[in-house]
Coordinates of C-alpha atoms (C1' of nucleotides) in Angstrom, one line a residue:
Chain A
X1 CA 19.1 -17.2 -0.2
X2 CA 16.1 -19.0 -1.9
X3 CA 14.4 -17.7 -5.0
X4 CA 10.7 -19.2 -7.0
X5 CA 11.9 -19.8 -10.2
X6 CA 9.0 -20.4 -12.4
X7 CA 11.0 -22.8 -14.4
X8 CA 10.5 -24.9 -11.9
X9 CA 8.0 -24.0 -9.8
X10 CA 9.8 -24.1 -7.0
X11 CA 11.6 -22.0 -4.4
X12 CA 15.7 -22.9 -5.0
X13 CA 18.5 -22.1 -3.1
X14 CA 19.8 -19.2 -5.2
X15 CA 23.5 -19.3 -6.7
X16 CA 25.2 -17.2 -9.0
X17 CA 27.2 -18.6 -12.2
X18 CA 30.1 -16.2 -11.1
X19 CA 30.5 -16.3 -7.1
X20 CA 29.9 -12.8 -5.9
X21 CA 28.3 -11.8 -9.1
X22 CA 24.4 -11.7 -10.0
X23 CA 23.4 -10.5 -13.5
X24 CA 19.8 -9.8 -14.2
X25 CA 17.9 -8.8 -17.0
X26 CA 14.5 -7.8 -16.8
X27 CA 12.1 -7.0 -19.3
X28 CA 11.2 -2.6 -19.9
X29 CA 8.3 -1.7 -21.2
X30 CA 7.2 -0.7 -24.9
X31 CA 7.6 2.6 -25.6
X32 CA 4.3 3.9 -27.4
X33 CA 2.8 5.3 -24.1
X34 CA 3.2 6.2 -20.9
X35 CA 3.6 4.1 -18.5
X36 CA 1.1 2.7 -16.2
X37 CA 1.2 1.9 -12.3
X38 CA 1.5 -1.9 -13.4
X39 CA 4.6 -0.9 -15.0
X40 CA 6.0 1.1 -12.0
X41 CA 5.3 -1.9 -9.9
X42 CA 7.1 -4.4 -12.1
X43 CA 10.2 -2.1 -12.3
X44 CA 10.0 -1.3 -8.9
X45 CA 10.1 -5.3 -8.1
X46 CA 13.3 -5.4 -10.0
X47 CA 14.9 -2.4 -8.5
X48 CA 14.1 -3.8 -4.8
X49 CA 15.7 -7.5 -5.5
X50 CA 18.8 -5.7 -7.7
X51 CA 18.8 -3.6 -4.5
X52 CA 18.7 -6.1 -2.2
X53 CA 21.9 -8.0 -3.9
X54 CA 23.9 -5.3 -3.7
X55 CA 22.9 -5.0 0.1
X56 CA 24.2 -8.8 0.4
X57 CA 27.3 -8.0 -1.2
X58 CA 27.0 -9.1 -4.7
X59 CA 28.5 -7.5 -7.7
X60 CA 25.1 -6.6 -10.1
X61 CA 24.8 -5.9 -13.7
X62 CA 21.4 -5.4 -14.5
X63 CA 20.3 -4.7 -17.5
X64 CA 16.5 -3.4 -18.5
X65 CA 15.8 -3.3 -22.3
X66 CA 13.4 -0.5 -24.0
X67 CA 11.6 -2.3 -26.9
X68 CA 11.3 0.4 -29.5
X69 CA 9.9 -1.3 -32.2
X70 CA 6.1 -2.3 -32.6
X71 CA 3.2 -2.4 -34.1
X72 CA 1.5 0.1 -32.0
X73 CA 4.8 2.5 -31.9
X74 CA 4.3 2.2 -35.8
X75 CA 0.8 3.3 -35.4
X76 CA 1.1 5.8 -33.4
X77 CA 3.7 7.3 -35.3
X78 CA 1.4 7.0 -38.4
X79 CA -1.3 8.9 -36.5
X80 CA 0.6 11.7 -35.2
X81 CA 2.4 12.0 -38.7
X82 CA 5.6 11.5 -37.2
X83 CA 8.6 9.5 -37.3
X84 CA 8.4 6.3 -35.2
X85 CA 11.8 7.4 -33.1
X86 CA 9.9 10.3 -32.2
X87 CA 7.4 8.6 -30.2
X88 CA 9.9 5.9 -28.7
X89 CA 12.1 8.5 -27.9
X90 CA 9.2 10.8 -26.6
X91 CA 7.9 8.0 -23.8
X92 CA 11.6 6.5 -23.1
X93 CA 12.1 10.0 -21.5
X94 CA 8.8 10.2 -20.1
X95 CA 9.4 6.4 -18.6
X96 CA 13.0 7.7 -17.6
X97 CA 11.3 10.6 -15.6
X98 CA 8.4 8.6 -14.1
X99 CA 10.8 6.2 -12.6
X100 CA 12.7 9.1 -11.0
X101 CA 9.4 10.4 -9.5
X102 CA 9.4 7.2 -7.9
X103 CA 12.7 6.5 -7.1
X104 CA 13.6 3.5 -9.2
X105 CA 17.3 4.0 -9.6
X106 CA 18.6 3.6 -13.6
X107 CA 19.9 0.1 -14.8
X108 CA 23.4 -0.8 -15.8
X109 CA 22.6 -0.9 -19.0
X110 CA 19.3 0.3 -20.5
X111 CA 19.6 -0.9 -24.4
X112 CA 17.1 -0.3 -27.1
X113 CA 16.2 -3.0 -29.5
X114 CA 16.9 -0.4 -32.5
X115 CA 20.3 -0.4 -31.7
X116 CA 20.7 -3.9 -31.7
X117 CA 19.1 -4.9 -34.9
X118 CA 22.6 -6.1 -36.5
X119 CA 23.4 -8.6 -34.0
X120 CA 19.4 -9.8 -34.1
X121 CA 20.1 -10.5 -38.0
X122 CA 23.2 -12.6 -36.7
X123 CA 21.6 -14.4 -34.3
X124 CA 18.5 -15.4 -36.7
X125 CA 21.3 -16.2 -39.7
X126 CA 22.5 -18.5 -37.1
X127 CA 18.9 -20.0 -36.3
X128 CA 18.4 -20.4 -39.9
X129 CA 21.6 -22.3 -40.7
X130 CA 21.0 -24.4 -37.9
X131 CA 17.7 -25.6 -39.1
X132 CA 15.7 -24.0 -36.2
X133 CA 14.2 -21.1 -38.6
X134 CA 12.7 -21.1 -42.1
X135 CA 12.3 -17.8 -44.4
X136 CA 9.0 -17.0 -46.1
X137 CA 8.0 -14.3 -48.4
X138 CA 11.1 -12.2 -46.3
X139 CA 9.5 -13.6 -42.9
X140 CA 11.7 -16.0 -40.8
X141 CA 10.0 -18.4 -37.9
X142 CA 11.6 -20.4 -35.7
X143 CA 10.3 -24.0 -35.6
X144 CA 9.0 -24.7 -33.1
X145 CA 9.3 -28.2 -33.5
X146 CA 12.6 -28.3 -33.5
X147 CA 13.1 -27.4 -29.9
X148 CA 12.3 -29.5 -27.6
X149 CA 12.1 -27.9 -24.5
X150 CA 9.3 -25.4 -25.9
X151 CA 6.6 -25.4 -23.7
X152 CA 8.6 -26.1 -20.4
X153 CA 8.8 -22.3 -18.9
X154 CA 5.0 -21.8 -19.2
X155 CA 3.8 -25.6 -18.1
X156 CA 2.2 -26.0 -21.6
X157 CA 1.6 -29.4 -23.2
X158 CA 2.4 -28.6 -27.4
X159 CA -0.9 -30.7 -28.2
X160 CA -2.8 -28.9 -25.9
X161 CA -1.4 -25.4 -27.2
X162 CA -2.7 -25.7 -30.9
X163 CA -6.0 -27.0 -29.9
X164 CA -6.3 -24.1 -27.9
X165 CA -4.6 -21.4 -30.4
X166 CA -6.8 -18.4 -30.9
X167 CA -4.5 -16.6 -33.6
X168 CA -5.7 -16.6 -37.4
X169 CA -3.9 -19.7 -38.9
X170 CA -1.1 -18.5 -41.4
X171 CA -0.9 -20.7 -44.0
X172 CA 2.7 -20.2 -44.9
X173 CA 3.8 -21.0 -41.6
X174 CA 4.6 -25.0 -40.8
X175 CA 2.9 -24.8 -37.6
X176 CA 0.7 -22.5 -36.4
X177 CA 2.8 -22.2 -33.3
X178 CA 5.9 -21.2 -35.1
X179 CA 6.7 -17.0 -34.2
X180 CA 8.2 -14.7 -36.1
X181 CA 11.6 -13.9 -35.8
X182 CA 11.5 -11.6 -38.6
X183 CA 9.1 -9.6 -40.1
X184 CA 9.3 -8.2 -43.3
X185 CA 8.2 -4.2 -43.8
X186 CA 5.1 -3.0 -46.0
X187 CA 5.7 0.4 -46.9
X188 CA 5.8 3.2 -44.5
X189 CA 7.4 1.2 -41.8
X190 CA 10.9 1.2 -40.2
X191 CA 13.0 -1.1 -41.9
X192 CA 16.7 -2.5 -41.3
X193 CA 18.4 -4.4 -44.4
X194 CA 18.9 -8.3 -43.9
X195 CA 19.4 -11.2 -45.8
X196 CA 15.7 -11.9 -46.5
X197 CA 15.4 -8.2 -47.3
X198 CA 14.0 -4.8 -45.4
X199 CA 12.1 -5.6 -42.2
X200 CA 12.1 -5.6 -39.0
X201 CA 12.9 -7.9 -36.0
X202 CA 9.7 -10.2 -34.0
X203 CA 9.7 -8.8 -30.4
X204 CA 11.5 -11.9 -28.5
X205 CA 15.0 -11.8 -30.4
X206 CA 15.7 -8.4 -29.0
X207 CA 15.4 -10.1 -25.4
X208 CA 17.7 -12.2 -26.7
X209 CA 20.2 -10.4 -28.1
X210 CA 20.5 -7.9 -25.6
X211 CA 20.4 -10.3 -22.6
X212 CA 23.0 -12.5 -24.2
X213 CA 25.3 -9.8 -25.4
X214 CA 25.4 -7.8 -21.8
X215 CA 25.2 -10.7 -20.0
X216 CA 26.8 -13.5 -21.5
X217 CA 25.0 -16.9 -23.2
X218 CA 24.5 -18.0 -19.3
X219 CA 23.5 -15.5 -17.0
X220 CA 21.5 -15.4 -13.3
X221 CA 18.3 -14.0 -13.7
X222 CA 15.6 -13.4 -16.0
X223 CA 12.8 -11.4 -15.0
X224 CA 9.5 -10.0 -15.9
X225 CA 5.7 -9.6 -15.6
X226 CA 3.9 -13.1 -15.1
X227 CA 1.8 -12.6 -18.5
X228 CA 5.3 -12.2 -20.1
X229 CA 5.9 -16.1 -19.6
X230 CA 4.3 -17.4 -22.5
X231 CA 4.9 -16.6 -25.1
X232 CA 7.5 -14.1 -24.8
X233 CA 9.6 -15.7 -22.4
X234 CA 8.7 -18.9 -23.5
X235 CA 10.4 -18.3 -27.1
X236 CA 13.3 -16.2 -25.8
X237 CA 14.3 -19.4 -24.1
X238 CA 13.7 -21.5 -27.7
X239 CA 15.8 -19.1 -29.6
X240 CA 18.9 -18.7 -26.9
X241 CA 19.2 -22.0 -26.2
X242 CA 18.8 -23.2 -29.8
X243 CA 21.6 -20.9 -31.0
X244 CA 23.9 -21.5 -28.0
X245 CA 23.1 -25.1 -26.4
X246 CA 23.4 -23.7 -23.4
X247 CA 20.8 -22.8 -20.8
X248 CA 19.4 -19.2 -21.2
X249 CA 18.7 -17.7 -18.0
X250 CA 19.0 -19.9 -14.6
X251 CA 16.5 -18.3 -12.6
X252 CA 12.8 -16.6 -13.6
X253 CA 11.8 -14.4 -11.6
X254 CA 7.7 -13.3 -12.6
X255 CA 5.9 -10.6 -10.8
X256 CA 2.0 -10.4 -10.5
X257 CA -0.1 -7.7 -11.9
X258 CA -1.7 -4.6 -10.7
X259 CA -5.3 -5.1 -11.1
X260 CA -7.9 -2.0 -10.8
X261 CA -11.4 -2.8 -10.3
X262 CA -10.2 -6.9 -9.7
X263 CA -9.1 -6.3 -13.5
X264 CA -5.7 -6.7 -15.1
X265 CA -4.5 -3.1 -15.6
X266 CA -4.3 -2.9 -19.2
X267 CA -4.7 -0.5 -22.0
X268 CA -6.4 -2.8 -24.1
X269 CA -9.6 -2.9 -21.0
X270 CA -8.6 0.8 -20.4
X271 CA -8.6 0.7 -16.9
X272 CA -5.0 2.1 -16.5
X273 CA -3.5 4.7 -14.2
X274 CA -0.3 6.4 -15.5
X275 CA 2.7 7.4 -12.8
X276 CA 2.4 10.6 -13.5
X277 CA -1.4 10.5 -12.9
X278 CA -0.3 9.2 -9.4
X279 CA 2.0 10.9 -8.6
X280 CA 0.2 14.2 -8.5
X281 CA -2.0 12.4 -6.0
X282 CA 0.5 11.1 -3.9
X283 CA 4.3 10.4 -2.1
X284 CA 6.4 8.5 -4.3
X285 CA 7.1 6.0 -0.9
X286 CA 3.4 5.4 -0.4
X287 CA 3.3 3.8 -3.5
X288 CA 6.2 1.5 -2.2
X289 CA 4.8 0.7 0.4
X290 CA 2.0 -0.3 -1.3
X291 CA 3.8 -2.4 -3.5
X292 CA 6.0 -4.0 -1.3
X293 CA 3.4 -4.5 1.3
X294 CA 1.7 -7.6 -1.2
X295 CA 4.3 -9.8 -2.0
X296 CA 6.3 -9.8 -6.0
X297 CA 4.0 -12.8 -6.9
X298 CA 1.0 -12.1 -6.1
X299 CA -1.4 -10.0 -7.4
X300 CA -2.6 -6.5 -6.4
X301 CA -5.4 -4.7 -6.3
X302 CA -5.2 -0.8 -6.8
X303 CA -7.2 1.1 -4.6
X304 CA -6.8 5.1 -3.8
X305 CA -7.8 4.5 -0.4
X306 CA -5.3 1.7 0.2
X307 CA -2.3 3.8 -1.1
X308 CA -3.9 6.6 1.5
X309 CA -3.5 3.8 4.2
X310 CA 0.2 3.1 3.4
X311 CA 0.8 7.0 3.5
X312 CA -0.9 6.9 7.1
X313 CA 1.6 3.6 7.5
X314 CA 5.0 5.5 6.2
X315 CA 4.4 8.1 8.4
X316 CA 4.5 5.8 11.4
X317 CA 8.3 5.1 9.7
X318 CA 9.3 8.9 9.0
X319 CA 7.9 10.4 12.2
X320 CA 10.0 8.7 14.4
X321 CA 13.3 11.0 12.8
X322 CA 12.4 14.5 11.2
X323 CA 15.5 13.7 8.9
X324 CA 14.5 9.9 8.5
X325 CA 14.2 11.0 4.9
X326 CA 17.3 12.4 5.0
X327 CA 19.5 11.0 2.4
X328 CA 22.7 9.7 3.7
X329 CA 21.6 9.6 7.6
X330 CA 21.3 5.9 6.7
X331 CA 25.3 5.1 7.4
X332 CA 25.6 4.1 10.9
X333 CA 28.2 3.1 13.2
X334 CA 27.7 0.8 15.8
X335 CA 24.2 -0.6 16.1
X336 CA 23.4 -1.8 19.8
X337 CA 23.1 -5.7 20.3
X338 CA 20.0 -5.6 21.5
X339 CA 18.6 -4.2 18.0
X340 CA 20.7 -6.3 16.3
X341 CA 18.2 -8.8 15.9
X342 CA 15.8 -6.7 13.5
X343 CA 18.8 -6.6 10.6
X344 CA 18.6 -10.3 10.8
X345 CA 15.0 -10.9 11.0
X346 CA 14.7 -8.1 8.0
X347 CA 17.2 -10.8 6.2
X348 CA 15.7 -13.2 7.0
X349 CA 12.7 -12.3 5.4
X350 CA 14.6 -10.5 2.2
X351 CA 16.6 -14.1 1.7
X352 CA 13.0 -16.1 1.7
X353 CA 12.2 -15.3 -2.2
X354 CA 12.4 -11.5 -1.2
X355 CA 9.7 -11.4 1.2
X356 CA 9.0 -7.8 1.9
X357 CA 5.8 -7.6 3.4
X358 CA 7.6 -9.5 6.2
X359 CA 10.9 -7.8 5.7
X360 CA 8.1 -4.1 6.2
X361 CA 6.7 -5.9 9.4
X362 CA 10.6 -6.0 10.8
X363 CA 10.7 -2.4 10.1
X364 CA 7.5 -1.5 12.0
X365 CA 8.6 -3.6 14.6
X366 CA 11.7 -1.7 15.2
X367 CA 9.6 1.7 14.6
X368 CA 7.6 0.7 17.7
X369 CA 10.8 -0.2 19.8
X370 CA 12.0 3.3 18.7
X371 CA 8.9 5.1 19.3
X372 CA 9.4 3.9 22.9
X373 CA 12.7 4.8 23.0
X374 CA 12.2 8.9 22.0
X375 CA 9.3 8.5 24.5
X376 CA 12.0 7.9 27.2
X377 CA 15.4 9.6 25.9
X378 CA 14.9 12.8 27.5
X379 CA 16.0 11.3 30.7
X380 CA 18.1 7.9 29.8
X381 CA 21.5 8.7 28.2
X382 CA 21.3 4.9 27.3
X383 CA 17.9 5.0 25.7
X384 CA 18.6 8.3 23.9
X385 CA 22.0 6.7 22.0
X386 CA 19.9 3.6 21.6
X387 CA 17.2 5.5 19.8
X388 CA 19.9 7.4 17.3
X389 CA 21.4 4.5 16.5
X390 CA 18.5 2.6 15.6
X391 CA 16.8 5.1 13.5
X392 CA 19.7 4.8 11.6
X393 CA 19.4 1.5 11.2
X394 CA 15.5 2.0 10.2
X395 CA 16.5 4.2 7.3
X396 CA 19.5 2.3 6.4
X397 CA 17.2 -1.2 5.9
X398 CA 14.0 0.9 4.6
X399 CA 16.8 2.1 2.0
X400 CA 17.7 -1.2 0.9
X401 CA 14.0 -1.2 0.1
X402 CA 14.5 2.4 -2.0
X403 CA 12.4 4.1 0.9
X404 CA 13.8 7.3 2.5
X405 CA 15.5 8.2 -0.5
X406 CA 14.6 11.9 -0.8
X407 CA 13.7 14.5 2.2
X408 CA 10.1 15.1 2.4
X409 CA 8.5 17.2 0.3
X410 CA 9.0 20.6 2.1
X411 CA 11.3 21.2 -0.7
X412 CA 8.8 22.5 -2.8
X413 CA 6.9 23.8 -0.1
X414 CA 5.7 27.8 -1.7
X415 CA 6.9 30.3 -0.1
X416 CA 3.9 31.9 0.8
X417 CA 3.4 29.1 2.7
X418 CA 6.5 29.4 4.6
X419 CA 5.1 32.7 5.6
X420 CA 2.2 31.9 6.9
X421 CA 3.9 29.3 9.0
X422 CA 6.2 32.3 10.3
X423 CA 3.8 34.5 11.4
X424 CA 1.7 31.8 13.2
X425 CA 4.7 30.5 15.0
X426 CA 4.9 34.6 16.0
X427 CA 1.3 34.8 16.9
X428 CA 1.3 31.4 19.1
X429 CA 4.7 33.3 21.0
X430 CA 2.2 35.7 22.1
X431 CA -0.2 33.7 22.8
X432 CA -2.6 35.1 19.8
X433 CA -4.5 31.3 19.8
X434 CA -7.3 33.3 17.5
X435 CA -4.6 34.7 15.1
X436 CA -2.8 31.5 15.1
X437 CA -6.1 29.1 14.3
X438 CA -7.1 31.8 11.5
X439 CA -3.4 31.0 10.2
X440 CA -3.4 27.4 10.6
X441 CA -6.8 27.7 8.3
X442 CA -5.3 29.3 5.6
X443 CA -2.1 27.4 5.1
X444 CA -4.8 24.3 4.8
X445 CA -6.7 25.9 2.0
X446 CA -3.1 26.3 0.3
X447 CA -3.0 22.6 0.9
X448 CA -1.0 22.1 3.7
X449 CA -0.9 21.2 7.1
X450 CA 0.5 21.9 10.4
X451 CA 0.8 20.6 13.6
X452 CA 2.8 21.4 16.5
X453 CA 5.5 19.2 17.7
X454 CA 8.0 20.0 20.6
X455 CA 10.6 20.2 18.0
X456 CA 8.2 23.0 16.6
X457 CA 6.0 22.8 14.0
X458 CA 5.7 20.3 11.4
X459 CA 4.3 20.9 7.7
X460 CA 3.2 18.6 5.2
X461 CA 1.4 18.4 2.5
X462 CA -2.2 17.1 2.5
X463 CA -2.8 14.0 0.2
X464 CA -5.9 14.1 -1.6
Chain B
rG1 C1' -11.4 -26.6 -22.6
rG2 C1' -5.8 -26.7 -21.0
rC3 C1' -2.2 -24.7 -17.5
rG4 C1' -1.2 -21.7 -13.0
rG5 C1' -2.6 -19.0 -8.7
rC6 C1' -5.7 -17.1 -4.8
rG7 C1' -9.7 -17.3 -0.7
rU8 C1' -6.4 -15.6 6.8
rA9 C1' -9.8 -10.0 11.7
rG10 C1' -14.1 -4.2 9.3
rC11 C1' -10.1 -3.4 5.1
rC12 C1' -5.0 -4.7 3.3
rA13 C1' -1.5 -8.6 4.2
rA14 C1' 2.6 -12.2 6.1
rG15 C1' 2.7 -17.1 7.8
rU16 C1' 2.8 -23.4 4.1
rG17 C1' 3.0 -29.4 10.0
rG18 C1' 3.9 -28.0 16.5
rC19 C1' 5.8 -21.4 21.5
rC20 C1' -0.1 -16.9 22.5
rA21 C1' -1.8 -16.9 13.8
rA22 C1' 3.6 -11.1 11.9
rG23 C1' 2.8 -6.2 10.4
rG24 C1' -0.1 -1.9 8.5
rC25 C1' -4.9 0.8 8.1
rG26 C1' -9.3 1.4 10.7
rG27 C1' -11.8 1.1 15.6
rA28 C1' -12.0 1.3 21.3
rG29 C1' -9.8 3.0 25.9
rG30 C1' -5.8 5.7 28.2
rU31 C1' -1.4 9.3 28.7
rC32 C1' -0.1 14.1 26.9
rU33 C1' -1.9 19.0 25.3
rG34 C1' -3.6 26.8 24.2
rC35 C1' -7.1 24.5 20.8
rA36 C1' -6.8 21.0 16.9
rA37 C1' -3.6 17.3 15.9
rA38 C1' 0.4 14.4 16.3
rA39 C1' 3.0 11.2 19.3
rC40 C1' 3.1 7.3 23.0
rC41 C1' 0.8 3.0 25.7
rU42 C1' -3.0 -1.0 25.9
rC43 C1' -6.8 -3.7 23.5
rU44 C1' -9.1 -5.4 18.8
rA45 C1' -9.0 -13.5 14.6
rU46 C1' -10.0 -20.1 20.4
rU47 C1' -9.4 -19.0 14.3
rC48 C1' -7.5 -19.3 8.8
rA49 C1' -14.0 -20.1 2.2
rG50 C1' -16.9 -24.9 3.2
rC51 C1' -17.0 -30.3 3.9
rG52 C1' -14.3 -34.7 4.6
rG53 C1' -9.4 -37.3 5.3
rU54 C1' -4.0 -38.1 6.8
rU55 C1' -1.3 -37.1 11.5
rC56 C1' 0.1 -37.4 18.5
rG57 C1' -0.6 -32.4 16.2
rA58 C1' -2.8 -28.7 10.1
rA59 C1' -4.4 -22.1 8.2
rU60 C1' -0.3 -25.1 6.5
rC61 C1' -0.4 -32.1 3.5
rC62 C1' -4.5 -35.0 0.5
rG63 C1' -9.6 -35.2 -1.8
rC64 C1' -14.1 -32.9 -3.0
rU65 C1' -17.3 -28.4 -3.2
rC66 C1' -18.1 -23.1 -3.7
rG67 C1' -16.2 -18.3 -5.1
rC68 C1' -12.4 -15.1 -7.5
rC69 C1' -8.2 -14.0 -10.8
rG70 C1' -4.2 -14.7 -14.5
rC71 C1' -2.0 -17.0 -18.9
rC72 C1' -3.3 -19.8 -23.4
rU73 C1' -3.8 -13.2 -28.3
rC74 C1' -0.4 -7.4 -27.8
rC75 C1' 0.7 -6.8 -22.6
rA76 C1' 4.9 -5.3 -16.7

RNA sequence: GGCGGCGUAGCCAAGUGGCCAAGGCGGAGGUCUGCAAAACCUCUAUUCAGCGGUUCGAAUCCGCUCGCCGCCUCCA
């Protein structure tokens, strides 16, 4: 299995410190808002490859951190007159719910930086009695200086990055490029005690911390979006590996970002798209189709109309079964030799630095062998056990993918709906084609459709 | 300015030295059908931003040009 580790810039041949065990750790979001669609699609990268692993056979730990401390937490708090727990606590819940709407499954471990605040003081005490951090005014930096190996992660050239540093010189610091590690509190702001008195922690030694003290000093992967590389990742590396002398994470693993309107998504150009915004709009496996259908590194551009195309796409996937959605028909017993040959071209693709787009294109391939098939089953025993089978097989790869997790959406179909559907299967008994049509009309104003299948008639819900 | 990436059919998107350049959407034709759909079948890039070069052979390697994006500041 090869993996792009943007250490190196290069695709390696992925191994795992502890045979038959992968550990990742990838970088949540901060809690001061809801999340946005860029967010979903990061998370949903790292669901997908933790997925995958587990597919291969690996033992996973994965670990996704909340950071709920920060500046614009503290603001907000101060604006809504509230306590700064509040609103972390308010949009962890509403980030735990928007990944259920779109079937990212919960981490191993989903720590908080609050509740790791002791061991951050630890690990800096350590940094600072090394002679990697210095205290000022009840601020600590690391030094940057004194690591030689900053810079590597993100490609920059040291000289290079202070010509080019943007940030308001502080005078106290040594270097302008030195980051805080500490930060002590003005008034009004959380606080924990430490040696250099009440403050709070800089937002890389929670990664730290956390990722060290579920994972171990060495651990498999590291992962995030690309614009977390520098600095973020940049100095998580510089603190680790200062404290330990041993390399951080092996492999880092950096997704690209959603862009809307050929823009980075982000609050700060306010052209974002929350999950829950979507997801009135639209099937939660649209969306992954969407995102898997451009592969992790690249960017994407959002577009309703393209996630309208890969809901016209799934469909060519969930037709071929009206319980392809089913959860659980994906177990299956024997699969045919002659279909054998998708599962390894799907691998083949998913081993190739998680290649989904092609590992998707396997899966429509087998859709169309299928489709065939069901054309044909009604009179070939052969063809009809072929066609079973390999629908399992469909649903049991497009799971691996976290497709076909849920049944379709006739759950919350109203039941005045359901009604309607009734009667017009009654009136189209007796042949009633104007009572039926007149029918047919109404369920669509109530925003569903119907269409008539052999296997009688099929609803769903209209998108958009 | 520094670093990194991208430019493949109407749209989206794989492919990074050699069978006919995956797959999806859209479109065209056909089969089927109360109607409408859906489904199914077939077709839809002599060509990979442009120009040079290396090679028996390049979308894939090298150089230049043009266009776009990200990071260098909080950011998934």
């Amino acid at each position: 299995m090869k993996v792009y580790n943007t250490l190196t810039r290069s695709k390696e041949e992925f191994v795992p410190l502890t045979p038959g065990h992968v550990r990742i750790y990838a970088c949540g979001v901060t809690v001061y808002d809801l999340s946005h669609i860029g967010h979903a699609r990061s998370t949903m990268v790292f669901d997908v490859i933790q997925r995958y692993f587990r597919f291969k056979g690996y033992r996973v730990t994965f670990v996704r951190n909340f950071t709920d401390v920060d500046d614009r937490i503290i603001r907000r708090a101060n604006a809504e007159g509230v306590p700064a727990t509040e609103v972390s606590e308010r949009y962890i819940q509403a980030f735990r719910e928007d990944m259920a709407a779109i079937g990212v499954a919960p981490a191993d471990a989903e720590p908080k930086a609050t509740e790791h605040v002791p061991d951050m003081v630890v690990l800096i005490e350590r940094l600072v009695a090394k002679g990697f951090a210095y205290t000022v005014d009840g601020d600590v930096y690391f030094e940057i200086r004194r690591f030689p190996g900053y810079g590597r992660l993100s490609g920059k050239n040291l000289d290079e990055l202070l010509a080019g540093a943007r940030v308001e010189v502080d005078e106290r610091k040594r270097d302008p490029r030195d980051f805080a590690l500490w930060k002590s509190s003005k008034p009004g702001e959380p606080a924990w005690p430490s040696p250099w008195g009440p403050g709070r922690p800089g937002w890389h030694i929670e990664c730290s911390v956390m990722a060290m003290k579920y994972l171990g000093e060495s651990f498999d992967i590291h992962g995030g979006g690309e614009d977390l590389i520098f600095p973020h990742h940049e100095c998580e590396i510089a603190q680790s590996e200062a404290d330990t002398g041993r390399p951080f994470a092996r492999y880092w693993l950096h997704n690209g970002m959603v862009n809307l309107r050929a823009e980075k998504m982000s609050k700060s150009l306010g052209n974002v798209l929350t999950i829950r915004e979507f997801v009135k709009r639209h099937e939660p496996d649209a969306f992954r189709l969407f995102v898997l259908g451009t592969h992790y590194r690249h960017p994407v551009d959002f577009a309703e109309e393209r996630v309208r195309d890969s809901a016209r796409a799934l469909e060519r996937l969930t037709r071929l079964a009206p319980d392809a959605q089913a959860r659980g028909s994906g177990t299956s017993g024997g699969v045919p030799e002659e279909l054998g040959g998708f599962r390894a071209r799907f691998e083949a693709a998913m081993d190739d630095d998680f290649n989904t787009p092609q590992a998707l294109g396997v899966l429509f391939d087998l859709a169309r062998t299928l489709a065939d098939d069901r054309e044909r089953a009604a009179t070939d025993r052969h063809v009809r056990e072929r066609f079973v089978a390999g629908v399992s097989e469909l649903v049991a790869l497009g799971q691996v993918l976290g497709l076909f997790q849920r049944a379709r959406e006739t759950a919350g179909m109203p039941a005045e709906v359901l009604r309607l559907v009734e009667e017009r299967g009654q009136a189209r008994a007796r042949r009633d084609w104007m009572r039926a049509d007149q029918l047919r009309d109404e369920i669509e104003r109530l925003g569903w459709s119907v269409e008539d299948t052999p296997s009688g008639p099929r609803i769903t819900r209209k998108s958009v």
